[in-house]
Structures are given as C-alpha cells and as structure tokens.
mmCIF file of C-alpha atoms and ligand atoms in Angstrom:
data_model
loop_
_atom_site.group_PDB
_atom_site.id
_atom_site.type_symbol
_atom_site.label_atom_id
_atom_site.label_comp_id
_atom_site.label_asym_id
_atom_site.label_seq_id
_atom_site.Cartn_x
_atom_site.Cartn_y
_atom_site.Cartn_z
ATOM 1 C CA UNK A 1 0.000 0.000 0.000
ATOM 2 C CA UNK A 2 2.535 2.545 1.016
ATOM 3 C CA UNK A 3 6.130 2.771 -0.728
ATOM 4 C CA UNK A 4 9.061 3.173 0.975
ATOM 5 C CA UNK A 5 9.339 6.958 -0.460
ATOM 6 C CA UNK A 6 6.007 7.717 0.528
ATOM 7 C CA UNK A 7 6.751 6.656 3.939
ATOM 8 C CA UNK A 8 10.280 7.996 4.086
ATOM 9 C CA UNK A 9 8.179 11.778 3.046
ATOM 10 C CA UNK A 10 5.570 11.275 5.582
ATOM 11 C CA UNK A 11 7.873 10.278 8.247
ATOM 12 C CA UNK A 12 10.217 13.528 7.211
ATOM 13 C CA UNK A 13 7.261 16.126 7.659
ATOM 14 C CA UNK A 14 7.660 17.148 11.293
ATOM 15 C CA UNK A 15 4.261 19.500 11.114
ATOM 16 C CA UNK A 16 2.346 16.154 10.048
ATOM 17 C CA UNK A 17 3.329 14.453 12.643
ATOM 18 C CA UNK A 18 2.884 17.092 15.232
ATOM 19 C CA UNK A 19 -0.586 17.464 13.920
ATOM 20 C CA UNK A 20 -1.006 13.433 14.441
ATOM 21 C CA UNK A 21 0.383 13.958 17.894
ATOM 22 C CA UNK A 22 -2.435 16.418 18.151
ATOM 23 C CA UNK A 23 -4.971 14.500 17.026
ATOM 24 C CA UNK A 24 -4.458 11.313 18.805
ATOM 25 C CA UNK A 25 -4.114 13.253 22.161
ATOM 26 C CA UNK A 26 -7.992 14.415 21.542
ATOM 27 C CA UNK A 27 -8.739 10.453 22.525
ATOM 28 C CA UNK A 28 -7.802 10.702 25.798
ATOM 29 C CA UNK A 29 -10.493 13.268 26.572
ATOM 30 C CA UNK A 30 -13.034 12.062 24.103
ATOM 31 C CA UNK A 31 -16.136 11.636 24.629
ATOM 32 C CA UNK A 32 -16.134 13.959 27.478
ATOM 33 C CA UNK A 33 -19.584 15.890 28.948
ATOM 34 C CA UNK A 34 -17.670 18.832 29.166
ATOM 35 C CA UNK A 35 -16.850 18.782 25.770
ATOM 36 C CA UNK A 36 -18.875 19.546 23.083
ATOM 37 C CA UNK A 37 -19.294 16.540 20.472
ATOM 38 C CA UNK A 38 -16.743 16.097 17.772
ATOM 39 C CA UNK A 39 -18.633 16.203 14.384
ATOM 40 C CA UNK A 40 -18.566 13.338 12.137
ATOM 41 C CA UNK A 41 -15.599 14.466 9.782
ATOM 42 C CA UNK A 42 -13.903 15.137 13.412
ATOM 43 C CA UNK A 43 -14.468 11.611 14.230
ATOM 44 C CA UNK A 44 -13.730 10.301 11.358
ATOM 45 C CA UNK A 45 -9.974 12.536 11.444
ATOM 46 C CA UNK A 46 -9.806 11.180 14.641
ATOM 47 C CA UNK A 47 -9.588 7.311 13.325
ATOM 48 C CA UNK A 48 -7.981 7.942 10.257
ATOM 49 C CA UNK A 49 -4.897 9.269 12.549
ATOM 50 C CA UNK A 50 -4.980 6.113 14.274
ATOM 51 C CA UNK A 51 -4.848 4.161 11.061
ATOM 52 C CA UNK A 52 -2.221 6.367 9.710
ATOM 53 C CA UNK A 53 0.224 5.763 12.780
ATOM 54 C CA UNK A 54 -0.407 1.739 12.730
ATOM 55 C CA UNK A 55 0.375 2.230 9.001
ATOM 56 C CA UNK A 56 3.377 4.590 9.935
ATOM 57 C CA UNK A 57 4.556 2.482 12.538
ATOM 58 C CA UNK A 58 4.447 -1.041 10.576
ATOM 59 C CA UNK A 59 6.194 0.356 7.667
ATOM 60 C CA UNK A 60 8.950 2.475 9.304
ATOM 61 C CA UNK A 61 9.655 -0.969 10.643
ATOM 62 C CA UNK A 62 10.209 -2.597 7.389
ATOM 63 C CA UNK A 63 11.894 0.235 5.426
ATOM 64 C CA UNK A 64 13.758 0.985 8.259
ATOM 65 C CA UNK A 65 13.032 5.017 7.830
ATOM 66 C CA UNK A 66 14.472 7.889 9.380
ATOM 67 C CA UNK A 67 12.360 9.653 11.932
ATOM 68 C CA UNK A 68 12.497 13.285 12.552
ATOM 69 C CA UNK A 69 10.202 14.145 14.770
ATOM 70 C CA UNK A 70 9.003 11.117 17.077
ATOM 71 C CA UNK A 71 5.445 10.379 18.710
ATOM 72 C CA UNK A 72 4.453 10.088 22.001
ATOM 73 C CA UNK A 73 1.787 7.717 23.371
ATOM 74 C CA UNK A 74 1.206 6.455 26.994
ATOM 75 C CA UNK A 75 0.810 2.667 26.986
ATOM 76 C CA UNK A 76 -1.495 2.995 30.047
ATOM 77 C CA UNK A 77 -4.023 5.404 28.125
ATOM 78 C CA UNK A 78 -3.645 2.948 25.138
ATOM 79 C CA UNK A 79 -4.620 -0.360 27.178
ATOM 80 C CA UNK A 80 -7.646 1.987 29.149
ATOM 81 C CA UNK A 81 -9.159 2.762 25.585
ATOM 82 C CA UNK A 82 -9.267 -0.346 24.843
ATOM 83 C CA UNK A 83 -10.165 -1.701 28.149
ATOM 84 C CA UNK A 84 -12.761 0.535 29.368
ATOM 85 C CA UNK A 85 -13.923 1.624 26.026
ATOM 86 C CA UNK A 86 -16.752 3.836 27.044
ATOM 87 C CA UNK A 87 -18.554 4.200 23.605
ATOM 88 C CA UNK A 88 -15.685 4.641 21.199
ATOM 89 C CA UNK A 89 -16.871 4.029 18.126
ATOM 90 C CA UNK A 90 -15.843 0.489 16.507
ATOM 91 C CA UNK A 91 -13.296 2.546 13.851
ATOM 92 C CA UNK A 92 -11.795 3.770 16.116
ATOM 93 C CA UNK A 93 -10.884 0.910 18.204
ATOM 94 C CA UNK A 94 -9.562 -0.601 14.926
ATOM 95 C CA UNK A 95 -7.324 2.026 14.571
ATOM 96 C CA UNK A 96 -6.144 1.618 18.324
ATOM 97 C CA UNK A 97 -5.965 -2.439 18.204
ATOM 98 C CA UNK A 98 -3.815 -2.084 14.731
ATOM 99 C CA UNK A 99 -1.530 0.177 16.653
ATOM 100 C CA UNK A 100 -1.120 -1.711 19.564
ATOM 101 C CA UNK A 101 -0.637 -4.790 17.529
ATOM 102 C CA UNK A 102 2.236 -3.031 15.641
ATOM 103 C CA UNK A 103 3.904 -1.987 19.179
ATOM 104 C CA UNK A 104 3.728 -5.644 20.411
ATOM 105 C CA UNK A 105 5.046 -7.166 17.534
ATOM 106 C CA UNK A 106 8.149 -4.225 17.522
ATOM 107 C CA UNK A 107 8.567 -5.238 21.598
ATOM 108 C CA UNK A 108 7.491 -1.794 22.387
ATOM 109 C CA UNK A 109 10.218 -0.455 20.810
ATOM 110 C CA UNK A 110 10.052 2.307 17.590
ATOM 111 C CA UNK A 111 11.967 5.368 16.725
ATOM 112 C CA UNK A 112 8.349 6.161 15.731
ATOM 113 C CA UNK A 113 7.123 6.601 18.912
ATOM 114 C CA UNK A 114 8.177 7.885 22.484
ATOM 115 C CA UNK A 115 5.775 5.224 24.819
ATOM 116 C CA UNK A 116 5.196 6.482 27.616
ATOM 117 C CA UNK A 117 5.349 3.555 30.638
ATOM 118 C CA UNK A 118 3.869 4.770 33.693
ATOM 119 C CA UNK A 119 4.055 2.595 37.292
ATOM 120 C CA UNK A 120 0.346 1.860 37.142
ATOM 121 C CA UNK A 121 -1.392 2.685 40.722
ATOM 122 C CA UNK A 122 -1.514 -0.749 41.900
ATOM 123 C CA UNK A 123 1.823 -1.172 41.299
ATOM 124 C CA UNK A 124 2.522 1.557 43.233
ATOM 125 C CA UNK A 125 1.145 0.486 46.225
ATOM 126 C CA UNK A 126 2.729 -2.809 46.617
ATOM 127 C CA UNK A 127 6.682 -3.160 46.824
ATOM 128 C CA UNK A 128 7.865 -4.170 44.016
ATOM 129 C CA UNK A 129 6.837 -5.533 40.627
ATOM 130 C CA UNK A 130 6.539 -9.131 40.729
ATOM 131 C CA UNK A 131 8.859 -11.369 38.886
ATOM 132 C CA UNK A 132 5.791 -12.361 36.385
ATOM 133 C CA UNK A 133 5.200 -8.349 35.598
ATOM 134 C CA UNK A 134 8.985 -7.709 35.268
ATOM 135 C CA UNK A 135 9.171 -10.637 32.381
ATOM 136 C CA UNK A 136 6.518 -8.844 31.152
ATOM 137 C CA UNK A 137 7.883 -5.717 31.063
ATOM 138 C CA UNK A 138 6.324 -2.927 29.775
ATOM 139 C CA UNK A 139 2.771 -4.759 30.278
ATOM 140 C CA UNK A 140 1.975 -6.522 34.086
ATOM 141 C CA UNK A 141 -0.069 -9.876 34.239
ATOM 142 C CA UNK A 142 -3.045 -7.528 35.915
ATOM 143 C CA UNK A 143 -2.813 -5.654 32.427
ATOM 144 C CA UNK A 144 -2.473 -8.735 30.182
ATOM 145 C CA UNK A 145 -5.961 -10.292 31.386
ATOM 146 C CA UNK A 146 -7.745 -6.786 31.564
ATOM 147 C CA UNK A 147 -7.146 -6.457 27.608
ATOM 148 C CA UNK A 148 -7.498 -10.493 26.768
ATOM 149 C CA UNK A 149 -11.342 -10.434 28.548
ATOM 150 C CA UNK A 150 -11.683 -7.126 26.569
ATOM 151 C CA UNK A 151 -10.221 -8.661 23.448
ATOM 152 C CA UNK A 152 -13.051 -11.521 23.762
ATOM 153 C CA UNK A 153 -15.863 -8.902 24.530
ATOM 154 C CA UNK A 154 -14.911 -7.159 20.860
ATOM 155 C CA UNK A 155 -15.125 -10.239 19.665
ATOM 156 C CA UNK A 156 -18.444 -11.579 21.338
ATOM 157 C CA UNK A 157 -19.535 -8.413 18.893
ATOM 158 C CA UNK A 158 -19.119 -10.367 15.870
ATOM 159 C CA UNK A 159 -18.345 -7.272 14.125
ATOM 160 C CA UNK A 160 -16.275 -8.633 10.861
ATOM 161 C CA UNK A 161 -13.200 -5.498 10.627
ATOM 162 C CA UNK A 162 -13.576 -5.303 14.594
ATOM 163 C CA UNK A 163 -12.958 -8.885 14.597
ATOM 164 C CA UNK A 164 -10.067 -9.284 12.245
ATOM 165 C CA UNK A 165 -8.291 -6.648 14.064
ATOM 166 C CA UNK A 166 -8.745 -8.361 17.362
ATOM 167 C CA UNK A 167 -7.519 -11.591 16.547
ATOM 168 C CA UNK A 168 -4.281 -9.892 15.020
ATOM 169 C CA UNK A 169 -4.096 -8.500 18.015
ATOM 170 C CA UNK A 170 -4.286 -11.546 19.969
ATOM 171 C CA UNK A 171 -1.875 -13.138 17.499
ATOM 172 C CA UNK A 172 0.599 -10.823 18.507
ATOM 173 C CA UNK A 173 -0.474 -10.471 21.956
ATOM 174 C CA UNK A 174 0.128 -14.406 22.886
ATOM 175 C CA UNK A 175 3.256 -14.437 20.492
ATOM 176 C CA UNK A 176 5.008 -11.852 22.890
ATOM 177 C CA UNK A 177 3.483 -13.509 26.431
ATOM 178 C CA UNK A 178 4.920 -16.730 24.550
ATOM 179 C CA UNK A 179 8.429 -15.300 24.139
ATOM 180 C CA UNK A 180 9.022 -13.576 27.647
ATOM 181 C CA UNK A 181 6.878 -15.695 30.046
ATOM 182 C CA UNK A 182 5.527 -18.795 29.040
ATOM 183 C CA UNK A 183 3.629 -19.800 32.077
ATOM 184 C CA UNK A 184 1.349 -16.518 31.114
ATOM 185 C CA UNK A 185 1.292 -17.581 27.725
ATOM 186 C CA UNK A 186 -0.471 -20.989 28.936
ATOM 187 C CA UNK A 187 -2.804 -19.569 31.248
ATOM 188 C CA UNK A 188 -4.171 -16.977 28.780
ATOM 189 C CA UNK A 189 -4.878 -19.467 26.308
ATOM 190 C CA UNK A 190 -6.188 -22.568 28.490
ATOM 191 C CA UNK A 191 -8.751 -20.182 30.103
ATOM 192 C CA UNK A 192 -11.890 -22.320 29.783
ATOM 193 C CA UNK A 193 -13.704 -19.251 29.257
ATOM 194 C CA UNK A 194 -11.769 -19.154 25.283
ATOM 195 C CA UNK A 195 -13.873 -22.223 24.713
ATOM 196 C CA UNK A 196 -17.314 -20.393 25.711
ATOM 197 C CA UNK A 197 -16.327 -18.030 23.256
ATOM 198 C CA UNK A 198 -15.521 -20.005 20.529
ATOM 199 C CA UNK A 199 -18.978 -21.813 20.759
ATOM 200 C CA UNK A 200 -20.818 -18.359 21.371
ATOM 201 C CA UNK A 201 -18.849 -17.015 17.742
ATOM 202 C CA UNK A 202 -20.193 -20.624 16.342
ATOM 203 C CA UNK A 203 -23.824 -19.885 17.422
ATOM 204 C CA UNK A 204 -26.676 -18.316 15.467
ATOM 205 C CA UNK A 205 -26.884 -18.472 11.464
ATOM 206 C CA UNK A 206 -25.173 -21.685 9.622
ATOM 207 C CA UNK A 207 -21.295 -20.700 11.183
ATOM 208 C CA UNK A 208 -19.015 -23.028 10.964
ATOM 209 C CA UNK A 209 -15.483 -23.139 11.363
ATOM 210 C CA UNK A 210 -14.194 -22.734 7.849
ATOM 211 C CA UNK A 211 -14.239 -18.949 8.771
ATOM 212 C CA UNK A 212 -10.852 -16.865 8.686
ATOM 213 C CA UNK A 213 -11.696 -15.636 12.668
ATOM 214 C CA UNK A 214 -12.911 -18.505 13.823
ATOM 215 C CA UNK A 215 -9.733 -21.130 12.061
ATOM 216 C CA UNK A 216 -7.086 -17.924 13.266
ATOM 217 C CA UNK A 217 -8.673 -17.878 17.185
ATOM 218 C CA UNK A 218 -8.574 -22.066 16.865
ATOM 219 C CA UNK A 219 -5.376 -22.164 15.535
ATOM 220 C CA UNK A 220 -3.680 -19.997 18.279
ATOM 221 C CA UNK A 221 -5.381 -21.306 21.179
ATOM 222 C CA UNK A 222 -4.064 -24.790 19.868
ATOM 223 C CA UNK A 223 -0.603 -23.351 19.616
ATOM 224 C CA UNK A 224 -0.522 -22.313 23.045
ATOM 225 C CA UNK A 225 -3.159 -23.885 25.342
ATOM 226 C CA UNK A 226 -2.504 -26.925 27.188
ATOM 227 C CA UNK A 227 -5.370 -29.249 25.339
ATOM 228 C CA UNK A 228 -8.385 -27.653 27.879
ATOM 229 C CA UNK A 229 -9.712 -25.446 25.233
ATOM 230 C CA UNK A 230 -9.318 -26.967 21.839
ATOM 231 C CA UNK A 231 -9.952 -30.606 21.905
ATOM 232 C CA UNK A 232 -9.810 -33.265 19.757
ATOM 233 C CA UNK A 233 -13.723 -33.148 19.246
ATOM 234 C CA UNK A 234 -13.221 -29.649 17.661
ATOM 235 C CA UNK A 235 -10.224 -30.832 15.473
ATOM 236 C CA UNK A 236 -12.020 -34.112 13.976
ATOM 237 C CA UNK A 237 -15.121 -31.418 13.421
ATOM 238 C CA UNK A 238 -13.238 -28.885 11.904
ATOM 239 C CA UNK A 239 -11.470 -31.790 9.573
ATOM 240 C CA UNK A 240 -14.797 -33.462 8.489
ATOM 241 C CA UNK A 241 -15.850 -29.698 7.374
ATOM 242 C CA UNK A 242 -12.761 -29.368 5.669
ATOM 243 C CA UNK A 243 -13.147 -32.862 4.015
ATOM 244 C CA UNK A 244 -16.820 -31.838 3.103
ATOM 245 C CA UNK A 245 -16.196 -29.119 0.942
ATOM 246 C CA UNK A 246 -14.378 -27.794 -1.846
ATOM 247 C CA UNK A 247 -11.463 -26.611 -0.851
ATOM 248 C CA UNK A 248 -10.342 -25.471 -4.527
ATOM 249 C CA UNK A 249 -12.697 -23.267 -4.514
ATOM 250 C CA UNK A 250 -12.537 -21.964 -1.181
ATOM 251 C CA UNK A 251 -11.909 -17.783 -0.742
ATOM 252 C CA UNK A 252 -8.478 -17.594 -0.042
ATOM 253 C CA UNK A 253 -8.599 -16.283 3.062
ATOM 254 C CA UNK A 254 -10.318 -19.277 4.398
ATOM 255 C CA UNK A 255 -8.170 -21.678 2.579
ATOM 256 C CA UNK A 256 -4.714 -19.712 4.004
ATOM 257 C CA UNK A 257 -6.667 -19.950 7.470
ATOM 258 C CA UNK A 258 -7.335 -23.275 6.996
ATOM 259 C CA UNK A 259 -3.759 -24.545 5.711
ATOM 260 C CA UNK A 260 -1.897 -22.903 9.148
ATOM 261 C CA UNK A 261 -4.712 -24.649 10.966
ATOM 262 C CA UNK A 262 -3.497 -27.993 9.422
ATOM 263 C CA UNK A 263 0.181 -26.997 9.601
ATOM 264 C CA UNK A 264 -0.401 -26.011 13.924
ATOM 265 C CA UNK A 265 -2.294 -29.589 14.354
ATOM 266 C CA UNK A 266 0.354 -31.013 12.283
ATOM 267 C CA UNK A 267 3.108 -30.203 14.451
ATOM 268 C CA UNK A 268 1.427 -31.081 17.734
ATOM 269 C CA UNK A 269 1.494 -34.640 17.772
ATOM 270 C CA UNK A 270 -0.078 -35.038 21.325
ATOM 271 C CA UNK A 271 -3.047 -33.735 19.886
ATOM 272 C CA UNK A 272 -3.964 -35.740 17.029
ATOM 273 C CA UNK A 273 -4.960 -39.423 16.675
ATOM 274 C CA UNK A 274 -2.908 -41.511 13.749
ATOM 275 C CA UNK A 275 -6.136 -41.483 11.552
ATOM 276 C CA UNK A 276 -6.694 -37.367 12.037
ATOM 277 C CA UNK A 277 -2.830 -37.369 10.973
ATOM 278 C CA UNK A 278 -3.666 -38.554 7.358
ATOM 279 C CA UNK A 279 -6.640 -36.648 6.651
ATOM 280 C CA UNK A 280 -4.636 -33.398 7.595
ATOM 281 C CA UNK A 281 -1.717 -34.391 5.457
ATOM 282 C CA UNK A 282 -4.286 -35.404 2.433
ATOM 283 C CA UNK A 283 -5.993 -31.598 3.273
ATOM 284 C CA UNK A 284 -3.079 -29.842 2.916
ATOM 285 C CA UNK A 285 -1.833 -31.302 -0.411
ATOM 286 C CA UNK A 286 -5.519 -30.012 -1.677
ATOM 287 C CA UNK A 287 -5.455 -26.265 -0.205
ATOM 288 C CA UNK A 288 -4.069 -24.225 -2.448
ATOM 289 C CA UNK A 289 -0.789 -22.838 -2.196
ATOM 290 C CA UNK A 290 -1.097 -18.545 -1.144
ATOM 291 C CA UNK A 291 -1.153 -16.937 -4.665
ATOM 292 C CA UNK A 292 -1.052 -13.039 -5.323
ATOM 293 C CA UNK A 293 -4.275 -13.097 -7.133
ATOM 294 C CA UNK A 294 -5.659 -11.758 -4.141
ATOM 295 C CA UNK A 295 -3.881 -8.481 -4.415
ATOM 296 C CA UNK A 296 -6.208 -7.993 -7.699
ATOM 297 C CA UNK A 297 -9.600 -8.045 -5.396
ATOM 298 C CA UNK A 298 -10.067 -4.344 -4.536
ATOM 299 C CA UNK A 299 -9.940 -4.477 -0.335
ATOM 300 C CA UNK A 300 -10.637 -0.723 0.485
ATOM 301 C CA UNK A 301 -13.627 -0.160 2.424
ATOM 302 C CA UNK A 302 -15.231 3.217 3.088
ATOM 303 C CA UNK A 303 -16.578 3.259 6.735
ATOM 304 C CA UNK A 304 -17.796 6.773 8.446
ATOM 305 C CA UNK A 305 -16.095 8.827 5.755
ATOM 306 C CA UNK A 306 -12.607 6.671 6.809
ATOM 307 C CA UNK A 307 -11.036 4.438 3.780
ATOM 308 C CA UNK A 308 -9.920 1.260 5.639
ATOM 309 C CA UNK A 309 -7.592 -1.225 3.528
ATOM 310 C CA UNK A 310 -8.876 -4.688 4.884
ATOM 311 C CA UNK A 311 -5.713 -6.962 3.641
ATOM 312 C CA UNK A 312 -3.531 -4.673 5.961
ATOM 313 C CA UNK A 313 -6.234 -5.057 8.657
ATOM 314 C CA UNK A 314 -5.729 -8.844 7.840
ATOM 315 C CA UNK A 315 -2.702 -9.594 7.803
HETATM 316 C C1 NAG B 401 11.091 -9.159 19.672
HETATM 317 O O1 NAG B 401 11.784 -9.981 20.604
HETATM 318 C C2 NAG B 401 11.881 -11.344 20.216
HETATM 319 C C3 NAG B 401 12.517 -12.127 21.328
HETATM 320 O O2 NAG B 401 13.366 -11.384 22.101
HETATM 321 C C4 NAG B 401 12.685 -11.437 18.914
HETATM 322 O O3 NAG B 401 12.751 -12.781 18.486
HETATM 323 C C5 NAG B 401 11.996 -10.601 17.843
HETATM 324 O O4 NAG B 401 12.777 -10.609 16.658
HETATM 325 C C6 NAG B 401 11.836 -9.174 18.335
HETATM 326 N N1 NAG B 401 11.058 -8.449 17.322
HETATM 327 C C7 NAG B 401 11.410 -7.257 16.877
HETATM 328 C C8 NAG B 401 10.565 -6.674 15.811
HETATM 329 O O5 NAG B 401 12.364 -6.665 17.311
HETATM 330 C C1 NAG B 402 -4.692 -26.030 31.814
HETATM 331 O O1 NAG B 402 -4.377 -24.720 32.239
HETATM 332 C C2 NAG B 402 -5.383 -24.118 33.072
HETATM 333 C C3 NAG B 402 -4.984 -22.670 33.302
HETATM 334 O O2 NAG B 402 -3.635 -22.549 33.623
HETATM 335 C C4 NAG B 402 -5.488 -24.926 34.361
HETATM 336 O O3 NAG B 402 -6.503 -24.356 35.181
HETATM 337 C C5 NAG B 402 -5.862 -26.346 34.020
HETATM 338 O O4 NAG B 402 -5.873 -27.123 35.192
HETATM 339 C C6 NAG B 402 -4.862 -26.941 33.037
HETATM 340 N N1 NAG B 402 -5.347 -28.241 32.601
HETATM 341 C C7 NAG B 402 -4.543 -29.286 32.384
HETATM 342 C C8 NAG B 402 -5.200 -30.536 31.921
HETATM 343 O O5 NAG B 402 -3.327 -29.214 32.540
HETATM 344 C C1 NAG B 403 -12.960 -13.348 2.445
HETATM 345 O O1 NAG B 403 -12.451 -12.540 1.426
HETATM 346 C C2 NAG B 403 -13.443 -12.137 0.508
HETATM 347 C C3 NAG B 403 -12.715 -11.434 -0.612
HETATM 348 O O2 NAG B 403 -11.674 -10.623 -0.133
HETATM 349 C C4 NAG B 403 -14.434 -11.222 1.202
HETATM 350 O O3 NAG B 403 -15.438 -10.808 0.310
HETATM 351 C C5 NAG B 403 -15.060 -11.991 2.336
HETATM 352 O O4 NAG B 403 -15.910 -11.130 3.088
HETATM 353 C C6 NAG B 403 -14.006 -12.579 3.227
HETATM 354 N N1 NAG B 403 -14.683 -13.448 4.130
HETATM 355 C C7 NAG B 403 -14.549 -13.340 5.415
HETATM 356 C C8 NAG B 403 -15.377 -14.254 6.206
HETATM 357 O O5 NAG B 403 -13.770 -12.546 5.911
#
C-alpha cells in the first residue's frame, strides 16, 4: 500500500506528525460531557490518525526510515481505551488495536514513537513488581488479562473489521506472552472461558469453522493452550468440514486460514490421533498454495467517511 518513499516523506514532515500527535491526544479526553461533540468528519480525522500511525509504525519498521520528529503515546491510556472503552466508536478501536498490535510485535520499541510507561497505581502500592510483571515488562499480568477479557468482549460483537483486528491483536499479543513468560502464555490461552467463546462465535446463522476468525482464534489457542480449550472433538469437526467441501474453490482467506490450521495440528502430535494425521496431510496437499491473485480483489472499504484497507487489517 505505502512505498518506501512515501513513507520515508511522511515520516520527514515534522508539522504532520505534530498534527497526528495532536490529534491522537484528543482520545484521551473524548467523549467527554464537558466537551462539546466532535462532528462526524472530526471523528472520522480522529480514526484515520490512528490508522495512519499503525500504518506509519508497521512500515517504518520494514523500510527501516528515518524519523524526525518522534510520537508520544502512553501505553497505560492505550490499554484503558481499549479496556474501558466507554462508547468509542468500533473505527476507532480498529485504529487503536492495529496500533497496539504493531507496538507488540516491535517489543514496544520504535523510533516512531516515544511510549510512555507509567508505574500503574496498583503497582505503586505494593513493593515491588513481581517477577511475572517484570518478564513482562512494559505490560503486568493484571494488564495482560484486563485487555485479553476485553479482546473476547470485541469479539463476542461479531463485528467482521472489529474482529479481524482483534484476533491480530491476539496473534501478537500471545506471540510476545509466549516469548518472555511462558507460564502466562499458557494460562491466557487454556482459560476455559476461550472455549465459551468459541462456541458463542459458532452460534446463530449456519457458522461453521471454515471462517478466517474462527480457524485464526482455533489455531492460536491450539498453539498455546494446554489441550483444555481446543480438543480433539473440535479438530475431527473442523477436519470433516474441511473434508466436506471444496477446498479449490474456497476464498483464499479461508483456505490460508485453513492450511496454518493444518500446519499447527500437524506439528502437535499429542493432539492428534494416527487417523486425524492422514486426513490433515491429504488436506493440505488439496489447499491451495497462497497466490497473489488476491492483491487484484479491490480491499478498500469506506466506513464513516474513513477508507480502511482490509488486507492490511488482515494480515
Ligand atoms: C522481539 O523480541 C523477540 C525475542 O526477544 C525477537 O525474536 C523478535 O525478533 C523481536 N522483534 C522485533 C521486531 O524486534
Ligand atoms: C490447563 O491450564 C489451566 C490454566 O492454567 C489450568 O486451570 C488447568 O488445570 C490446566 N489443565 C490441564 C489438563 O493441565
Ligand atoms: C474473504 O475474502 C473475501 C474477498 O476478499 C471477502 O469478500 C469476504 O468477506 C471474506 N470473508 C470473510 C469471512 O472474511
């Protein structure tokens, strides 16, 4: 979407980025009843920004561009947005979650951004940080499970771009718990509540599980969870679907869903039965390999007067 000039010019404008700065600070006071309303361009400004800087941050990642005038955030404000939500519009958290996504996978660090780490009150009080919050450094466990039961409320919304964005953010989310503190890692994903949720994103209408959410949330709870959540039940299901239908002509995103579905069960032996084995290995020789033709199906949406790409939501 963006080149690498376009983001080395964007990223060399110090007055756009001091208006971004600007603009993002108006979420920490918004919606306020002291306020008056922001008007629906204002909103939509207000998302866009948030877009922008998850698009900013990403790519100054990959092109490795200068930065000449960094951002600040507080990681504390960040979380309580997303925790405590208090009718933000959905956009809006997108643009947030996409963000925060970015600055997990990066390990919270970016020459793009100055984040601010606060002791959190609680912290404060006690001692010292325990030796679970200090391997989490800059989250704490207390934080951790306040955004993964918010992450399954957005969710529980079944709001598809809301949705996509959460589970990326999950994906990144567990990925990092994974890599500094593994015991957290497990616990997150073997809460027993993951499995309520699962069946409560099955219910209603003909769902099944050949959707991109549901195989993504399936696949990384059977990456990390200790066998409590994800069962063999739900992978025989999941592989009679699979078996059922057409899997050549499958939308892509549900086939590349489905193929690191088969490629997670694959590689956790403890979890499959001999038979299960064969019928993933016959699967995956019939998904289709990830082709570009995708790139060809237009993705932007228009959403509150905000154009939202939906492959870089994805993916
Ligand atoms: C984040 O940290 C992990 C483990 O320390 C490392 O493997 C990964 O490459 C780091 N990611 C970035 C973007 O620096
Ligand atoms: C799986 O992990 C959860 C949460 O840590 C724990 O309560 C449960 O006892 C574990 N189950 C098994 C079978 O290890
Ligand atoms: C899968 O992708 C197609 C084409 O990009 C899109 O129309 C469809 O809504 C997507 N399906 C889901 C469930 O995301």
């Amino acid at each position: 979407l963006f080149s690498c000039t376009v983001v080395a010019v964007l990223l060399s404008s110090v007055p756009l980025l001091e208006l971004l700065q600007r603009v993002l600070d108006v979420t920490w006071t918004w919606p306020s009843p002291s306020e008056p309303a922001l008007s629906s361009s204002e909103e939509a400004l207000l998302c866009s920004a948030w877009l922008l800087t998850a698009s900013l941050l990403a790519h100054q990642h990959s092109y490795n561009s200068e930065v000449h005038q960094p951002i600040s955030l507080n990681l504390e404000k960040i979380l309580n947005v997303v925790i405590f939500r208090k009718k933000k519009p959905a956009l809006l958290l997108v643009g947030i979650l996409q963000l925060l996504r970015f600055i997990i996978r990066q390990n919270f660090s970016s020459s793009l951004l100055v984040l601010i780490v606060q002791p959190t009150a609680q912290s404060s009080l006690e001692s010292l940080p325990s030796e679970d919050d200090a391997s989490l450094y800059p989250l704490t466990v207390r934080q951790v499970l306040s955004l993964v039961i918010s992450l399954q409320n957005l969710l529980a919304q079944k709001d598809l771009l809301l949705s996509q964005t959460v589970v990326a953010c999950l994906e990144a989310l567990m990925e990092y718990l994974h890599v500094k503190n593994q015991d957290t890692a497990l616990h997150v994903a073997s809460q027993p509540w993951n499995r309520f949720l699962l069946f409560t994103l099955l219910s209603g209408g003909e769902k099944s599980f050949l959707c991109p959410e549901i195989l993504r949330l399936v696949t990384l709870f059977a990456r990390y969870q200790n066998n409590t959540v994800i069962s063999q039940s739900e992978i025989s299901q999941i592989l009679q679907e699979a078996t059922k239908a057409n899997l050549l002509e499958l939308p892509e995103n549900i086939s590349q869903a489905l193929r690191l579905f088969l490629l997670q069960v694959q590689s956790r032996r403890d979890q499959i039965e001999p038979a299960q084995a064969e019928t993933i290995q016959t699967l995956l020789e019939t998904v289709p390999p990830r082709t570009r033709t995708s790139l060809k199906i237009p993705d932007m949406i228009c959403l509150g007067g905000v154009a939202v790409s939906l492959s870089h939501i994805r993916d």
